[in-house]
Amino acid sequence: MTTIQDKFHGVFSLALIDLAFIIAIYSIALQSIAMAGLFTLLIIVGFGIVIYSFCTKCSSNKDCGHVLLGPIAQKMPKKEIGNYKTKHYLGALVPILILVAIPQYWIWQSLWSGISFWALFAIAGSEVNKFVCTKCNNRACALCKKDIFKEAKCK
């Protein structure tokens, strides 16, 4: 069971990612409101694909460290809980890579936008790696950092 302190990092990391995408949307909107709107829709669809590909298979989505992703995943069609396959990892990775790659032209029109975008993503990634994945009980996920063997020996 994750605590409120544990969930802080999941919410904080999502907020940082949201801020990075707000920078991207703003950077695009400076040149084209229509493109910014399209990119916003792409973000919604892209994260829907990530949640469906990855989070619906998670055995811990009822106690999700990200707070929001688990409940969203629970409302989607269920997948069999178990080991992740390459297609599940690609279903999460490819949309994220596309969403990060598309706005780069507009973001780097301003050095500070580019630096801010990547700094926010780096901090969010560190938060997830150091705090969220270390508390997750989904041992089928390759990103799970809990060492069940150490825990078993300690008890």
Tab-separated table of C-alpha atoms in Angstrom:
chain	number	residue	atom	x	y	z
A	1	MET	CA	0.000	0.000	0.000
A	2	THR	CA	1.469	3.338	-1.011
A	3	THR	CA	1.220	6.269	1.374
A	4	ILE	CA	0.280	9.871	0.696
A	5	GLN	CA	3.993	10.711	0.749
A	6	ASP	CA	4.640	8.006	-1.862
A	7	LYS	CA	1.799	9.292	-4.040
A	8	PHE	CA	3.184	12.831	-3.884
A	9	HIS	CA	5.999	11.788	-6.216
A	10	GLY	CA	3.593	10.243	-8.717
A	11	VAL	CA	1.434	13.359	-8.800
A	12	PHE	CA	4.482	15.636	-8.852
A	13	SER	CA	6.035	13.748	-11.786
A	14	LEU	CA	2.773	13.963	-13.757
A	15	ALA	CA	2.558	17.692	-12.995
A	16	LEU	CA	6.105	18.179	-14.312
A	17	ILE	CA	5.249	16.301	-17.502
A	18	ASP	CA	2.093	18.406	-17.849
A	19	LEU	CA	4.172	21.579	-17.473
A	20	ALA	CA	6.587	20.356	-20.138
A	21	PHE	CA	3.688	19.767	-22.526
A	22	ILE	CA	2.187	23.169	-21.672
A	23	ILE	CA	5.510	24.701	-22.724
A	24	ALA	CA	5.315	22.682	-25.952
A	25	ILE	CA	1.706	23.704	-26.632
A	26	TYR	CA	2.498	27.361	-25.919
A	27	SER	CA	5.574	27.244	-28.166
A	28	ILE	CA	3.527	25.792	-31.009
A	29	ALA	CA	0.639	28.232	-30.390
A	30	LEU	CA	2.988	31.182	-30.888
A	31	GLN	CA	3.126	30.169	-34.550
A	32	SER	CA	-0.137	28.289	-35.077
A	33	ILE	CA	-3.156	27.970	-32.793
A	34	ALA	CA	-4.526	25.183	-35.003
A	35	MET	CA	-1.309	23.164	-34.724
A	36	ALA	CA	-1.296	23.693	-30.952
A	37	GLY	CA	-4.869	22.400	-30.788
A	38	LEU	CA	-3.957	19.400	-32.908
A	39	PHE	CA	-0.960	18.673	-30.707
A	40	THR	CA	-3.144	18.910	-27.594
A	41	LEU	CA	-5.481	16.284	-29.072
A	42	LEU	CA	-2.470	14.147	-29.953
A	43	ILE	CA	-1.290	14.329	-26.311
A	44	ILE	CA	-4.686	13.104	-25.097
A	45	VAL	CA	-4.771	10.251	-27.620
A	46	GLY	CA	-1.108	9.391	-27.050
A	47	PHE	CA	-1.466	9.089	-23.299
A	48	GLY	CA	-4.660	7.096	-23.793
A	49	ILE	CA	-2.614	4.625	-25.830
A	50	VAL	CA	0.120	4.549	-23.158
A	51	ILE	CA	-2.424	3.850	-20.411
A	52	TYR	CA	-4.201	1.196	-22.472
A	53	SER	CA	-0.961	-0.509	-23.566
A	54	PHE	CA	0.800	-0.468	-20.228
A	55	CYS	CA	-1.350	0.495	-17.254
A	56	THR	CA	-4.332	-1.787	-17.987
A	57	LYS	CA	-1.978	-4.757	-17.605
A	58	CYS	CA	-0.644	-3.552	-14.233
A	59	SER	CA	-1.522	-5.587	-11.157
A	60	SER	CA	-1.122	-2.466	-8.988
A	61	ASN	CA	-3.366	-0.060	-10.851
A	62	LYS	CA	-5.816	0.007	-7.924
A	63	ASP	CA	-3.003	1.456	-5.798
A	64	CYS	CA	-1.236	3.398	-8.536
A	65	GLY	CA	1.646	5.580	-7.436
A	66	HIS	CA	0.736	8.025	-10.207
A	67	VAL	CA	-2.733	8.379	-8.641
A	68	LEU	CA	-4.491	9.253	-11.932
A	69	LEU	CA	-3.241	6.604	-14.349
A	70	GLY	CA	-4.504	3.615	-12.347
A	71	PRO	CA	-8.124	4.806	-12.079
A	72	ILE	CA	-8.141	5.700	-15.785
A	73	ALA	CA	-6.757	2.243	-16.618
A	74	GLN	CA	-9.483	0.602	-14.526
A	75	LYS	CA	-12.139	2.195	-16.751
A	76	MET	CA	-10.564	0.788	-19.917
A	77	PRO	CA	-10.998	-2.738	-21.273
A	78	LYS	CA	-9.050	-5.148	-19.090
A	79	LYS	CA	-5.944	-7.029	-20.154
A	80	GLU	CA	-4.630	-10.195	-18.608
A	81	ILE	CA	-2.321	-9.330	-15.730
A	82	GLY	CA	1.079	-10.934	-16.099
A	83	ASN	CA	4.434	-10.440	-17.741
A	84	TYR	CA	4.760	-7.585	-20.172
A	85	LYS	CA	5.768	-8.326	-23.739
A	86	THR	CA	7.659	-6.152	-26.171
A	87	LYS	CA	4.376	-4.881	-27.638
A	88	HIS	CA	3.311	-3.528	-24.227
A	89	TYR	CA	6.575	-1.643	-23.753
A	90	LEU	CA	6.436	-0.328	-27.333
A	91	GLY	CA	2.804	0.710	-26.789
A	92	ALA	CA	4.037	2.978	-24.022
A	93	LEU	CA	7.374	4.050	-25.485
A	94	VAL	CA	6.411	4.887	-29.085
A	95	PRO	CA	3.604	7.368	-28.252
A	96	ILE	CA	5.820	9.100	-25.672
A	97	LEU	CA	8.693	9.378	-28.160
A	98	ILE	CA	6.331	10.796	-30.802
A	99	LEU	CA	4.853	13.301	-28.329
A	100	VAL	CA	8.312	14.419	-27.270
A	101	ALA	CA	9.701	14.590	-30.835
A	102	ILE	CA	6.901	16.513	-32.556
A	103	PRO	CA	7.198	19.846	-30.715
A	104	GLN	CA	11.006	20.083	-30.787
A	105	TYR	CA	11.108	22.501	-33.730
A	106	TRP	CA	8.823	24.976	-31.949
A	107	ILE	CA	10.254	24.474	-28.466
A	108	TRP	CA	13.794	25.265	-29.555
A	109	GLN	CA	12.725	28.581	-31.103
A	110	SER	CA	13.503	29.785	-27.583
A	111	LEU	CA	16.493	28.395	-25.737
A	112	TRP	CA	14.708	28.699	-22.382
A	113	SER	CA	11.677	26.780	-23.647
A	114	GLY	CA	13.915	23.960	-24.855
A	115	ILE	CA	15.922	23.821	-21.652
A	116	SER	CA	12.778	24.028	-19.502
A	117	PHE	CA	10.999	21.315	-21.487
A	118	TRP	CA	13.878	18.859	-21.145
A	119	ALA	CA	14.659	19.778	-17.527
A	120	LEU	CA	11.035	19.115	-16.552
A	121	PHE	CA	11.079	15.758	-18.344
A	122	ALA	CA	14.404	14.803	-16.738
A	123	ILE	CA	13.191	15.686	-13.244
A	124	ALA	CA	9.914	13.826	-13.824
A	125	GLY	CA	11.820	10.766	-15.047
A	126	SER	CA	14.061	10.879	-11.988
A	127	GLU	CA	11.033	11.175	-9.700
A	128	VAL	CA	9.412	8.137	-11.298
A	129	ASN	CA	12.608	6.094	-11.262
A	130	LYS	CA	13.644	6.971	-7.713
A	131	PHE	CA	10.298	7.169	-5.912
A	132	VAL	CA	7.373	5.759	-7.912
A	133	CYS	CA	8.891	2.573	-9.343
A	134	THR	CA	10.550	1.756	-6.006
A	135	LYS	CA	7.148	1.592	-4.278
A	136	CYS	CA	5.251	-0.247	-7.023
A	137	ASN	CA	4.185	-3.835	-6.400
A	138	ASN	CA	3.843	-4.778	-10.074
A	139	ARG	CA	6.629	-7.326	-10.202
A	140	ALA	CA	5.735	-8.304	-13.764
A	141	CYS	CA	6.974	-4.899	-14.948
A	142	ALA	CA	10.644	-4.615	-15.884
A	143	LEU	CA	10.625	-1.099	-14.425
A	144	CYS	CA	9.636	-2.360	-10.958
A	145	LYS	CA	12.452	-1.559	-8.565
A	146	LYS	CA	11.228	-3.526	-5.554
A	147	ASP	CA	13.572	-6.360	-4.744
A	148	ILE	CA	11.261	-9.150	-3.623
A	149	PHE	CA	14.179	-11.369	-2.693
A	150	LYS	CA	15.636	-8.803	-0.306
A	151	GLU	CA	12.189	-8.194	1.177
A	152	ALA	CA	11.630	-11.932	1.650
A	153	LYS	CA	14.993	-12.372	3.391
A	154	CYS	CA	14.320	-9.428	5.684
A	155	LYS	CA	11.042	-10.847	6.934
